[in-house]
XYZ file of C-alpha atoms in Angstrom:
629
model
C 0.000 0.000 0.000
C 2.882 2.024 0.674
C 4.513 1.631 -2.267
C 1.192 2.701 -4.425
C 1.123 6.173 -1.918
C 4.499 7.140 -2.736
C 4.182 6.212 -6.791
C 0.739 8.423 -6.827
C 2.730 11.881 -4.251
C 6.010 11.356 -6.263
C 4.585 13.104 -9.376
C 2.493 15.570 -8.066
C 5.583 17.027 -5.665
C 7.974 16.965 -9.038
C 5.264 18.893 -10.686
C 4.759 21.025 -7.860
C 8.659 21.646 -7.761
C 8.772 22.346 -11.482
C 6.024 24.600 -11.546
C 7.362 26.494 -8.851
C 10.707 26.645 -10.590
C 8.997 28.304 -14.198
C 6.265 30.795 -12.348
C 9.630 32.205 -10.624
C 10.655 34.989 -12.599
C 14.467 35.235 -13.612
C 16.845 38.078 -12.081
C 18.568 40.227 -14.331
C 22.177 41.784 -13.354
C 22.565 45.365 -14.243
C 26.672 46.851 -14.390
C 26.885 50.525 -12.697
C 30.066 51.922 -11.556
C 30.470 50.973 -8.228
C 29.797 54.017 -6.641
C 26.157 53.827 -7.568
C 25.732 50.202 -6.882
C 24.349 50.655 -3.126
C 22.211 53.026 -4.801
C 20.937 51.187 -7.432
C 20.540 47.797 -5.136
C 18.294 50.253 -2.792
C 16.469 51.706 -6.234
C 15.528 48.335 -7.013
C 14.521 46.579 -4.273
C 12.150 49.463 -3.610
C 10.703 49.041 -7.157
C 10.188 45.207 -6.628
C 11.841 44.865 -9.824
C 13.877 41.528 -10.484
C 17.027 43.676 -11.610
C 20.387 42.883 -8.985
C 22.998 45.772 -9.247
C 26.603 45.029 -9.907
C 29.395 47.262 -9.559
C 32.084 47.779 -11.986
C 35.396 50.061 -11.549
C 34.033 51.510 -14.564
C 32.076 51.775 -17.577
C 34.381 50.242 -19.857
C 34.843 47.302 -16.648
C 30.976 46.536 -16.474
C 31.506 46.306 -20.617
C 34.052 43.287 -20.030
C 31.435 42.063 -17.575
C 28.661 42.008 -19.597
C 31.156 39.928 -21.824
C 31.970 37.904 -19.568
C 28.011 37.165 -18.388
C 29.045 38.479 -14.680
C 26.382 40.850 -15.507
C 23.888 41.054 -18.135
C 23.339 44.737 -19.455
C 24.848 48.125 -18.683
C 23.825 51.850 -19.935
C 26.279 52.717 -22.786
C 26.840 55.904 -24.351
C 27.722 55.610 -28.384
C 31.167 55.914 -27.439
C 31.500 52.650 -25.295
C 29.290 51.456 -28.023
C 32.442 51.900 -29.869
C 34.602 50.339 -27.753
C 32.085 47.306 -27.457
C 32.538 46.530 -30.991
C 36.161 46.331 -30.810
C 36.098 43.494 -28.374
C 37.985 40.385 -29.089
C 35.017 37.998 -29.756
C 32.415 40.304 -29.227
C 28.726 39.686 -29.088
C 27.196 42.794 -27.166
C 23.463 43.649 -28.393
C 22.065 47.036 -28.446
C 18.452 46.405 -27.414
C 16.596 49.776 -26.011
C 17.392 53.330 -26.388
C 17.136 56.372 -24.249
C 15.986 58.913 -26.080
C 14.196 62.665 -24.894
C 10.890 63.341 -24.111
C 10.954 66.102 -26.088
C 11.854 63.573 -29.472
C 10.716 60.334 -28.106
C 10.276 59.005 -31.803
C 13.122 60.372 -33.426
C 15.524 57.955 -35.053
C 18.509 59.804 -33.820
C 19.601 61.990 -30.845
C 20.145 64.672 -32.923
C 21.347 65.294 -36.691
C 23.859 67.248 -38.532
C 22.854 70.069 -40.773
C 24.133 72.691 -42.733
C 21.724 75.995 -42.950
C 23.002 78.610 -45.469
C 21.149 81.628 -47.094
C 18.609 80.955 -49.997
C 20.170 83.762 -51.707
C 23.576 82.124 -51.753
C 22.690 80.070 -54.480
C 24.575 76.895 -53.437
C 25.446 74.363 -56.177
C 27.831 72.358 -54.392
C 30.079 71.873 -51.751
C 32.909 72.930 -53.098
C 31.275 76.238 -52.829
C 31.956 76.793 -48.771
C 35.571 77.630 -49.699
C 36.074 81.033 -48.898
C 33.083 81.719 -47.176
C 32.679 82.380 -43.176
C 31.658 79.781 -41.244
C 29.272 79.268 -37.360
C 30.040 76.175 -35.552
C 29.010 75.142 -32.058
C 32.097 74.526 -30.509
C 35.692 73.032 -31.209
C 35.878 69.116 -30.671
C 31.823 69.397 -30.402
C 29.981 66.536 -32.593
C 27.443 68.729 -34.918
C 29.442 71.669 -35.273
C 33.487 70.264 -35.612
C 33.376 66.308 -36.160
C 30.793 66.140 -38.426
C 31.671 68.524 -40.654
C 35.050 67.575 -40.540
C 34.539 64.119 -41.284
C 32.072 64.904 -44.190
C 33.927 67.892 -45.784
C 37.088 65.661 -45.610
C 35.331 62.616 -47.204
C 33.913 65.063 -49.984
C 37.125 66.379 -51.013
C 36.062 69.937 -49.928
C 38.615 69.913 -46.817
C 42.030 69.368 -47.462
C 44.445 68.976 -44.524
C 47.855 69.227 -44.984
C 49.864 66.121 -44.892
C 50.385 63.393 -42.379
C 53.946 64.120 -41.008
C 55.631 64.641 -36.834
C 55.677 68.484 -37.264
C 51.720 68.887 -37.155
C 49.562 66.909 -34.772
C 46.286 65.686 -35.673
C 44.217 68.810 -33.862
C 46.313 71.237 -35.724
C 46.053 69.741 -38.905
C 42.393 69.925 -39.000
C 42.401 73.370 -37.810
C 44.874 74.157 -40.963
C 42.842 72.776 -43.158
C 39.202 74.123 -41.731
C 41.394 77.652 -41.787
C 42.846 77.264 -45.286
C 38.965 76.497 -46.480
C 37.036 79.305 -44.519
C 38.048 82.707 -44.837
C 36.923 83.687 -41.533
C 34.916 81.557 -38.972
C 33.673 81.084 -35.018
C 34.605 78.103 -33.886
C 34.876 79.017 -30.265
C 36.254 76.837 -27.215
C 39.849 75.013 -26.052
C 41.512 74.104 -28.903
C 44.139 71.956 -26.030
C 43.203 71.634 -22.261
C 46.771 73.047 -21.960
C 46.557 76.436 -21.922
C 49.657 77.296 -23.751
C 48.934 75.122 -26.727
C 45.426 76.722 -26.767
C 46.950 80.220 -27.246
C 49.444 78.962 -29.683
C 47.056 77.202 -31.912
C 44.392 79.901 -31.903
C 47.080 82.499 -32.755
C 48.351 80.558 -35.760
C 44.637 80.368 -37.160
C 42.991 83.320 -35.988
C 40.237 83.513 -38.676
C 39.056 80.571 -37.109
C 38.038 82.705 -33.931
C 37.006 86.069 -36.161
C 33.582 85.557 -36.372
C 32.761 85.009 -32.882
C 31.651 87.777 -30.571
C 34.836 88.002 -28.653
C 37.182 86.673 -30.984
C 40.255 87.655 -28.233
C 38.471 85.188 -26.120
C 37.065 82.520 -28.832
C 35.341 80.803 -25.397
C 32.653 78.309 -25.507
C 30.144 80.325 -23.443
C 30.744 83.123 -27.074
C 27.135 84.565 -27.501
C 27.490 82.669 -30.770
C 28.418 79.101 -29.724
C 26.354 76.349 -29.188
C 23.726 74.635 -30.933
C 21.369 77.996 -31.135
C 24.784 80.380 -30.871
C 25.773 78.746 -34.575
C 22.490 79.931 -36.095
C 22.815 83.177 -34.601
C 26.209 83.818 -36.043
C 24.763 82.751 -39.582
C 21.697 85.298 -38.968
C 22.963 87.393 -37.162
C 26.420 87.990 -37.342
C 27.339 87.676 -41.207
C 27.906 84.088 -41.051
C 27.455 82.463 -44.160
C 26.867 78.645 -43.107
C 25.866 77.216 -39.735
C 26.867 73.582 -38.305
C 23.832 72.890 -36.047
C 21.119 70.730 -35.535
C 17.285 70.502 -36.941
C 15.652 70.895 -33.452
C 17.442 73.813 -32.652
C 16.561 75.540 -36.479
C 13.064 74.776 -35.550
C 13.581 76.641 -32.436
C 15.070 79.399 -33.377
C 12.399 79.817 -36.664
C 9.391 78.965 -34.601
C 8.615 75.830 -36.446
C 7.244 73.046 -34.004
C 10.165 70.805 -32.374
C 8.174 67.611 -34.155
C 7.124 67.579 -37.530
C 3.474 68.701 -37.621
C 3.178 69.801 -33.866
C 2.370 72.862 -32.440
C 4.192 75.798 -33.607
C 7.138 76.950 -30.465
C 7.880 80.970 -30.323
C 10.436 81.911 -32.552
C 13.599 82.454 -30.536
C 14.222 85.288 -33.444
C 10.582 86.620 -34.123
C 12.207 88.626 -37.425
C 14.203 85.832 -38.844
C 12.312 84.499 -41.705
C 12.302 80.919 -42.849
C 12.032 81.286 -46.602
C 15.584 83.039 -46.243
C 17.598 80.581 -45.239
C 17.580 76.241 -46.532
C 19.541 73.017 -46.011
C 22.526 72.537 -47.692
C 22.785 68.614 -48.726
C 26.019 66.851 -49.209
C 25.082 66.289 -52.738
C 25.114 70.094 -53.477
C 20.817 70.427 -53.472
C 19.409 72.912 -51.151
C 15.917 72.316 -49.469
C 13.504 74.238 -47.339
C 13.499 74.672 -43.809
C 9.835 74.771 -44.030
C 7.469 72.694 -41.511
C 6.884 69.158 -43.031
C 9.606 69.335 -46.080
C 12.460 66.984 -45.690
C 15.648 67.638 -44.105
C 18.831 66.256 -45.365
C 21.382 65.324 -42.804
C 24.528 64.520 -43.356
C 25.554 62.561 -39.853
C 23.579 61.872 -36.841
C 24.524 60.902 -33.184
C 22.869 57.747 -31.936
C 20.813 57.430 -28.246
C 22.383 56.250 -25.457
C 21.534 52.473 -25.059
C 20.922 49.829 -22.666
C 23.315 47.399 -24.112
C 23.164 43.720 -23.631
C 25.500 40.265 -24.342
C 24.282 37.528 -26.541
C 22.359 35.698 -24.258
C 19.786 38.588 -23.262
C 18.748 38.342 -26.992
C 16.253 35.299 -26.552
C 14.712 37.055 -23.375
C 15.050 40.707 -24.461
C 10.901 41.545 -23.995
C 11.622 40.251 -20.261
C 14.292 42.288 -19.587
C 12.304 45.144 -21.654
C 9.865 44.940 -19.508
C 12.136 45.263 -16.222
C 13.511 48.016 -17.340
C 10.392 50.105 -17.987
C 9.221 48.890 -14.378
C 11.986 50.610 -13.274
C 11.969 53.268 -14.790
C 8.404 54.166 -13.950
C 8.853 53.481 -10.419
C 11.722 56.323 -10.101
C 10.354 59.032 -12.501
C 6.543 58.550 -11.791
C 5.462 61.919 -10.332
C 2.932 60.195 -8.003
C 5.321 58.481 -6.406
C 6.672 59.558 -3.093
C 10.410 59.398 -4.047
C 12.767 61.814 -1.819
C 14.423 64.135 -3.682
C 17.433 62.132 -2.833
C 16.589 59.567 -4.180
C 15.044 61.086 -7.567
C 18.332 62.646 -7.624
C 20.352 59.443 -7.634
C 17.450 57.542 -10.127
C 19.410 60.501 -12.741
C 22.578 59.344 -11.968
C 21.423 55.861 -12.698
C 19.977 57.461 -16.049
C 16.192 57.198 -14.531
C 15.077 60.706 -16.063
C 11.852 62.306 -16.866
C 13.771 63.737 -19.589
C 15.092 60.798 -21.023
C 12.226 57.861 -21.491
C 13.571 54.718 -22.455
C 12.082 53.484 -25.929
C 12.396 49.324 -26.241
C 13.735 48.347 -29.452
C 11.812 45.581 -31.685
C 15.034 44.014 -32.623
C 18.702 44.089 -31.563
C 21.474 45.607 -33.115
C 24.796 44.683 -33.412
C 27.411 47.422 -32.202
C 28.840 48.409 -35.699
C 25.398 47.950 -37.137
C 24.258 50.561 -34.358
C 26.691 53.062 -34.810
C 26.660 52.122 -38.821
C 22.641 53.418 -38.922
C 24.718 56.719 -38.077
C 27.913 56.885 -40.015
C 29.100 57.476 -36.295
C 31.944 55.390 -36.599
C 32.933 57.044 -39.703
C 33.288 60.304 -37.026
C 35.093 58.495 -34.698
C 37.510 57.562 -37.002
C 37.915 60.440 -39.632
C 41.440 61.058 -39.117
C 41.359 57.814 -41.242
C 44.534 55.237 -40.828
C 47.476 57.784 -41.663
C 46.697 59.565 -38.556
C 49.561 60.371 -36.020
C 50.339 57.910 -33.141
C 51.327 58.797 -30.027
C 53.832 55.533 -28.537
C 53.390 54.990 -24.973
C 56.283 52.767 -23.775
C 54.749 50.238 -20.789
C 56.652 48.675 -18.461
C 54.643 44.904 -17.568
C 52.120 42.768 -19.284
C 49.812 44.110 -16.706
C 50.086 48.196 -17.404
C 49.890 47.024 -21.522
C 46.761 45.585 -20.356
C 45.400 49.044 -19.037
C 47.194 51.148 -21.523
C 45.292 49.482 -23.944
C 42.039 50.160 -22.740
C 43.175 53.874 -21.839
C 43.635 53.756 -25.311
C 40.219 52.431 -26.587
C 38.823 54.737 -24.060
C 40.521 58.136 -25.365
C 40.311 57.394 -28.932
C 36.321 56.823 -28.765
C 35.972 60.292 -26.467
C 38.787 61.912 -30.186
C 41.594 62.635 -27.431
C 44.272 62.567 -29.881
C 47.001 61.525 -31.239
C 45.700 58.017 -31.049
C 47.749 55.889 -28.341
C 49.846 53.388 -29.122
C 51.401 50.810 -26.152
C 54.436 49.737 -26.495
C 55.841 46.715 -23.864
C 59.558 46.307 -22.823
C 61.353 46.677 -19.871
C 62.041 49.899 -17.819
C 65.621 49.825 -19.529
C 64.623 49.479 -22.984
C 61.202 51.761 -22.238
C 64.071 54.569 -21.157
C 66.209 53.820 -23.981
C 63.263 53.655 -26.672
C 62.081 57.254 -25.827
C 65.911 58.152 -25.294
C 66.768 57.623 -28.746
C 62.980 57.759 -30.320
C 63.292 54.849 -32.317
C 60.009 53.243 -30.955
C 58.485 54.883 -28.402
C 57.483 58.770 -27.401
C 57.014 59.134 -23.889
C 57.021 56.960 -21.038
C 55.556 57.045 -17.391
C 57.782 56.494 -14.610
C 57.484 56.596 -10.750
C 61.441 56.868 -10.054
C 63.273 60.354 -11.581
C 65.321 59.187 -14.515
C 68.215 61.934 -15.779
C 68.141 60.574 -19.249
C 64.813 61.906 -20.024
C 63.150 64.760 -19.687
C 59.689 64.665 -17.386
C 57.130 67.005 -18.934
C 54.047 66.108 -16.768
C 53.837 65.697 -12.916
C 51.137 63.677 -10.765
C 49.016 66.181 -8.833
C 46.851 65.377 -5.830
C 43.210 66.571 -4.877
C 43.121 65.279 -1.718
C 46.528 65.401 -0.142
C 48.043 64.110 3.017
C 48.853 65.789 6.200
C 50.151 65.292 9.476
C 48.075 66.742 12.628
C 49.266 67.019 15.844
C 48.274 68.336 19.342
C 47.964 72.464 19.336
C 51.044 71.569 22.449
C 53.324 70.132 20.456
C 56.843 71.045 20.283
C 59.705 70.908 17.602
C 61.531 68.732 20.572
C 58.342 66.132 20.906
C 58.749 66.006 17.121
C 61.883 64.314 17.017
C 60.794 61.015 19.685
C 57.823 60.400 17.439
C 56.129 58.138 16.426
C 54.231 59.326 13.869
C 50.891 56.852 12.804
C 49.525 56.393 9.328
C 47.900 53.587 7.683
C 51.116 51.380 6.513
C 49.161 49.568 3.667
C 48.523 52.981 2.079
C 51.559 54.141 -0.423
C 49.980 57.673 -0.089
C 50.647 57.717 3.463
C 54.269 56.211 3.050
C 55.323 58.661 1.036
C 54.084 61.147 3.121
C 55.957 59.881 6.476
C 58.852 60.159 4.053
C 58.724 63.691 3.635
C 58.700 63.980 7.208
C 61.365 61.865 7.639
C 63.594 63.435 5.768
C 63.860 66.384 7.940
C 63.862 64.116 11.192
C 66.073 60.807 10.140
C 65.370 59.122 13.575
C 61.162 59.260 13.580
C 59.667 56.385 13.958
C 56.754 55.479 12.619
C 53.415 52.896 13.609
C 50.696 51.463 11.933
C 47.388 53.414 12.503
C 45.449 50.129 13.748
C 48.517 49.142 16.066
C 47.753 49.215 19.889
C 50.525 51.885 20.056
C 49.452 54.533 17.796
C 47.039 55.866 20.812
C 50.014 57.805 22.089
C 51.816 58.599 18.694
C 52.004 62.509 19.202
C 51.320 62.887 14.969
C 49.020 61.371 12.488
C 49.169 61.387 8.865
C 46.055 61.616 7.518
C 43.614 62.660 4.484
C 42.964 66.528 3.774
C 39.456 65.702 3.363
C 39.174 64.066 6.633
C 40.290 66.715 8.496
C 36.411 67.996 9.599
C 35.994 64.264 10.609
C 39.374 64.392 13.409
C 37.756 64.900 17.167
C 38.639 68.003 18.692
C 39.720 69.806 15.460
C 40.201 73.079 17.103
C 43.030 71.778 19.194
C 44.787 70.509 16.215
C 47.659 71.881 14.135
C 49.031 70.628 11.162
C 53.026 69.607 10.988
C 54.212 71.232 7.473
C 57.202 69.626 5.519
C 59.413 72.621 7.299
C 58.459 71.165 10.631
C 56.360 74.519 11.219
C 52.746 74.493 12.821
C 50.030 75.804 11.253
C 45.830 76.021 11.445
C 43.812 72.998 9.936
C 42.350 75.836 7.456
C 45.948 75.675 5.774
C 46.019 72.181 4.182
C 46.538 73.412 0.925
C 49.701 75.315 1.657
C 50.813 72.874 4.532
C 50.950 68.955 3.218
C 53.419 66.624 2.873
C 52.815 65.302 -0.900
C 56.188 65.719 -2.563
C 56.645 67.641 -5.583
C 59.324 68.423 -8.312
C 61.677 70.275 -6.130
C 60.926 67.469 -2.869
C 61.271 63.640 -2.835
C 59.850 62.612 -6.244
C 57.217 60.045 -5.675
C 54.593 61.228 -8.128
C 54.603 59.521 -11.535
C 56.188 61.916 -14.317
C 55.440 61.787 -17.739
C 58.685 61.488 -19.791
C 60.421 62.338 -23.472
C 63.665 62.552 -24.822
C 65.686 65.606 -24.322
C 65.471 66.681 -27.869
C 62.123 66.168 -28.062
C 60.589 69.130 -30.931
C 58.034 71.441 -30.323
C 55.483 70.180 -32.351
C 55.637 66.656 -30.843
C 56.287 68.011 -27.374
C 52.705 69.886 -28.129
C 51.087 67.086 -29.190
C 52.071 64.943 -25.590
C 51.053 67.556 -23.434
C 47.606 67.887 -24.993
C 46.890 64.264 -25.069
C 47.841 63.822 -21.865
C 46.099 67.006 -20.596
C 43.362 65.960 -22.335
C 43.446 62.437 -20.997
C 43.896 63.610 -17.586
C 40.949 66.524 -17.904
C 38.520 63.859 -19.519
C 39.321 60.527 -16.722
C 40.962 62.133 -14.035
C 39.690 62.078 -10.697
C 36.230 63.923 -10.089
C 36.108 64.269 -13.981
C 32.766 64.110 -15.780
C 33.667 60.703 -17.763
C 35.893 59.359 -14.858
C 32.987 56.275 -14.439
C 33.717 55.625 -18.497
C 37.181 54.771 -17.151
C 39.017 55.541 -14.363
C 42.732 56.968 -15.206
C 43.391 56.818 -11.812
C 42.598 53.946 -9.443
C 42.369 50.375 -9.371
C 42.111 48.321 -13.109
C 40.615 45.280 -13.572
C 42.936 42.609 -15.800
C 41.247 40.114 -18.227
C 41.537 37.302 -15.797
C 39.548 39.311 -13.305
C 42.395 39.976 -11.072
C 42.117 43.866 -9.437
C 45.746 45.503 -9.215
C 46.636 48.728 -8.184
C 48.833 51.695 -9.250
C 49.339 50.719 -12.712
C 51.033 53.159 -14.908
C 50.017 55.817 -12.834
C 49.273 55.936 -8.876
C 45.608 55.349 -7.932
C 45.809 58.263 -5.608
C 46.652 60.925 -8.305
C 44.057 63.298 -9.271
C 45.182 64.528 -12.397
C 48.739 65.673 -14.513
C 49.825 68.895 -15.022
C 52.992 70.424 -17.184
C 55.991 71.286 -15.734
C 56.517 75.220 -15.417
């Protein structure tokens, strides 16, 4: 009788078990930089969606994630898009876009136009040469890449040849000089300063047109999407880089093709005066519900996928848009914290997310766009810039720094280069094949060009009683496993050879009369006000002083900062072309930077085996580089 029982509840609890196993709904991981993963695990939960955070050093980390199925999707901009589809063995799948509530159908983010005057009588485009030009901005997508990429393709720009003595910024800016007679292209031509001046001094027509062409800044009352028109109306322009939505604007047509009319940001400019200059030489009218021909367009932002989320992409659709309702839904009772962080996690009003009916490929994405095309226009001849590495492990990262900086046009392109610290210093020494080199010891063969700087930098505090004679018995405490801190006790030491030091979690730091510690933890140190800080004289000073008063070494102290170095000889034009990269690298990924979650130039650096290591090329406590005076 038994036996029959267990034969007839058998069954019926695998059936149970299995059902309970397909009603459960699967979890989906989601990549965010790993700042914003306690955010977005809190985010979630509260929206009851089945979406688990995971937190990446970076963007371009949760990309080899993704790959690597330790997460499923991540929010991409077309640049890591980019990147994506130069993956060995890719297989990343673009599946829905963010696009703006203000555009929610339209294909693109935005597209590339040229506006000219009707009475210009355009044939071709051959017929810009000579006459004055509006753009948006230098190194901006509509008004310098674009046109850049498509005048150069056409045959209309001609830059002057590929050689050492011109860099890749400066040859375009010959060549958009040589073809305009007088322009506004406003905004830093180099994050160095110096090279800014230079360059817009050697091509000031390029700045001639703008409002203050001594200035040639990117807040010019005729910069900018809208600024660009202006100039063109306005300001004698002749032809405007811009974008349609912003010629709507500024004519008073309606933002969507046949909306509501907006004001006219220029109630006296009149459409019929002006058209759209096509690649193909054609003009048409800027007139609601006529055509537009663009020449380039910028893709959406994307949630981007690996292969495996094809086959359950509606699912994960679906997840998404849970999400995102939950954190933008005006009824609900978020805190304005939390809205706040549901932006940084790209959960905007502003920014719906619109599913896509099929996947894309990453070329194919960026392909619907001729974005790649922008990306790359400096074509295959452009200059490379040869990093010399020192270990398997810093190639590694130099070659993702590279990726990284090519897709956001920092240029000259890198190039790593791997070989030993001797034959690194000997490459750039004789500049057979390598440029530069970055080195944490000084090195009197080279010449360093660039120094490590430091944000946060670290001090020693001390009782408002101490003495220069306490000083000298010590110890002094810091956390031993920090290098920052080392090299800090250093400094110290090096005025008082016989201090001692002990580790900050020791049982004898309690009575170690100094402690080195983080500027920015200063307001956290009990009893502030009866605190001084020790300077690298030995001298006392108020808490307030930490800027003047640290003990991070510099060029004329003990030289542990990473330096940036080239050959003694190095020319002018290539010596140029190093500092702006690296400025430019530096300004774009450094610490606190804007794009620092696309990758992080600074800080810890995941290899391809998944193995975290520290201070590679440069130190992860750096906060950015800055040219030697």
């Amino acid at each position: 009788m038994k036996s029959y029982i267990l034969l007839w509840i058998v069954p019926l609890l695998v059936a149970s078990i299995h059902g309970a196993s397909v009603s459960k709904q699967e979890t989906y991981a989601w990549c965010v930089p790993v700042e914003l993963l306690d955010d977005c695990a809190r985010l979630t939960r509260a929206a009851g969606v089945a979406i688990e955070c995971v937190g990446g050093i970076d963007r371009l980390d949760c990309l080899r994630k993704v790959q690597n199925r330790e997460a499923d999707y991540l929010v991409a901009d077309p640049e890591d898009v980019y990147v994506a589809s130069h993956f060995d063995n890719q297989d990343f799948a673009v599946f829905s876009e963010l696009r703006t509530a203000e555009e929610p159908t339209a294909r693109f983010r935005y597209e590339g136009i040229m506006l000219v005057r009707a009475s210009d009588n355009f044939r071709s485009l051959a017929d810009l040469r000579g006459k004055r030009s509006c753009h948006t901005g230098f190194g901006r997508n509509v008004g310098y890449k674009i046109p850049v990429t498509r005048l150069q393709r056409a045959g209309v720009l001609k830059l002057p040849a590929a050689d050492r003595s011109l860099s890749p910024v400066e040859r375009e800016l010959a060549g958009l000089s040589d073809l305009f007679s007088a322009s506004c292209l406003p905004g830093s031509y180099s994050s160095d300063a110096g090279v800014d001046r230079l360059l817009k001094g050697r091509y000031a027509n390029l700045c001639e047109r703008c409002e203050q062409p001594q200035r040639c800044a990117k807040d010019d009352r005729f910069a900018g999407y809208e600024g660009a028109i202006r100039c063109l109306v306005e300001n004698g322009g002749d032809v405007a880089f811009s974008k349609t939505i912003y010629v709507r604007k500024y004519f008073g047509l309606p933002v969507t093709p046949g909306g509501a009319p907006a004001p006219a940001l220029n109630p006296n400019a009149r459409t019929q005066d002006y058209v759209y200059l096509c690649e193909d030489g054609t003009t048409r009218p800027i007139a609601d519900g006529q055509p537009v021909c663009s020449w380039a367009q910028r893709p959406w932002q994307v949630l981007l996928g690996n292969g495996d989320v094809v086959g359950r992409m509606r699912e994960l659709q679906s997840l998404s848009q849970q999400l995102y309702r939950y954190c933008t839904d005006a009824n609900n009772q978020l805190s304005e914290v939390d809205r706040a962080t549901a932006q940084r996690l790209w959960m905007d009003q502003k920014a719906p997310i619109v599913d896509r009916q099929d996947t894309l490929a990453p070329r194919a994405y960026l392909a619907q766009a001729n974005y790649a095309e922008v990306i790359e226009r400096e074509g295959r001849f452009g200059n490379k810039l040869r990093l010399c590495v020192v270990s398997e492990d810093e190639r590694q990262k130099c070659e993702l720094m590279r990726q990284a900086a090519y897709s956001r046009d920092i240029r000259p392109a890198l190039q790593c280069v791997l070989k030993t610290v001797d034959a690194c210093v000997a490459a750039v020494s004789d500049g057979t094949d390598a440029d530069v080199v970055v080195l944490k010891q000084s090195n009197v063969q080279l010449k360093p060009l660039m120094w490590e700087t430091y944000g946060d930098v670290m001090v020693a505090i001390a009782d408002k009683t101490i003495t220069k004679e306490r000083l000298q018995s010590g110890p002094v405490a810091l956390d031993s496993t920090n290098d920052q801190a080392v090299a800090a006790a250093r400094v110290l030491s090096s005025k008082l050879p016989s201090l001692q030091t002990v580790d900050v979690n020791s049982p004898n730091s309690a009575s170690a009369p100094i402690r080195i510690v983080l500027s920015k933890k200063l307001s956290d140190v009990p009893d502030s006000v009866e605190k001084v800080l020790v300077c690298a004289d030995l001298s006392f000073q108020p808490l307030s002083n930490a800027a003047g008063c640290h003990l991070e070494s510099n060029g004329n102290a003990e030289r542990n900062a990473a330096a940036v170095y080239v050959r003694k000889d190095i020319d002018e034009a290539l010596q140029d072309s190093i500092v702006h990269a690296f400025t430019a690298l530096s300004d774009t990924f450094g610490r606190g930077q804007p794009r620092e979650q696309v990758f992080r130039m600074f800080g810890q650096f995941r290899l391809r085996d998944g193995t975290v290591k520290q201070h590679l090329i440069f130190h992860d406590y750096a906060s950015l580089l800055t040219a030697t005076k």
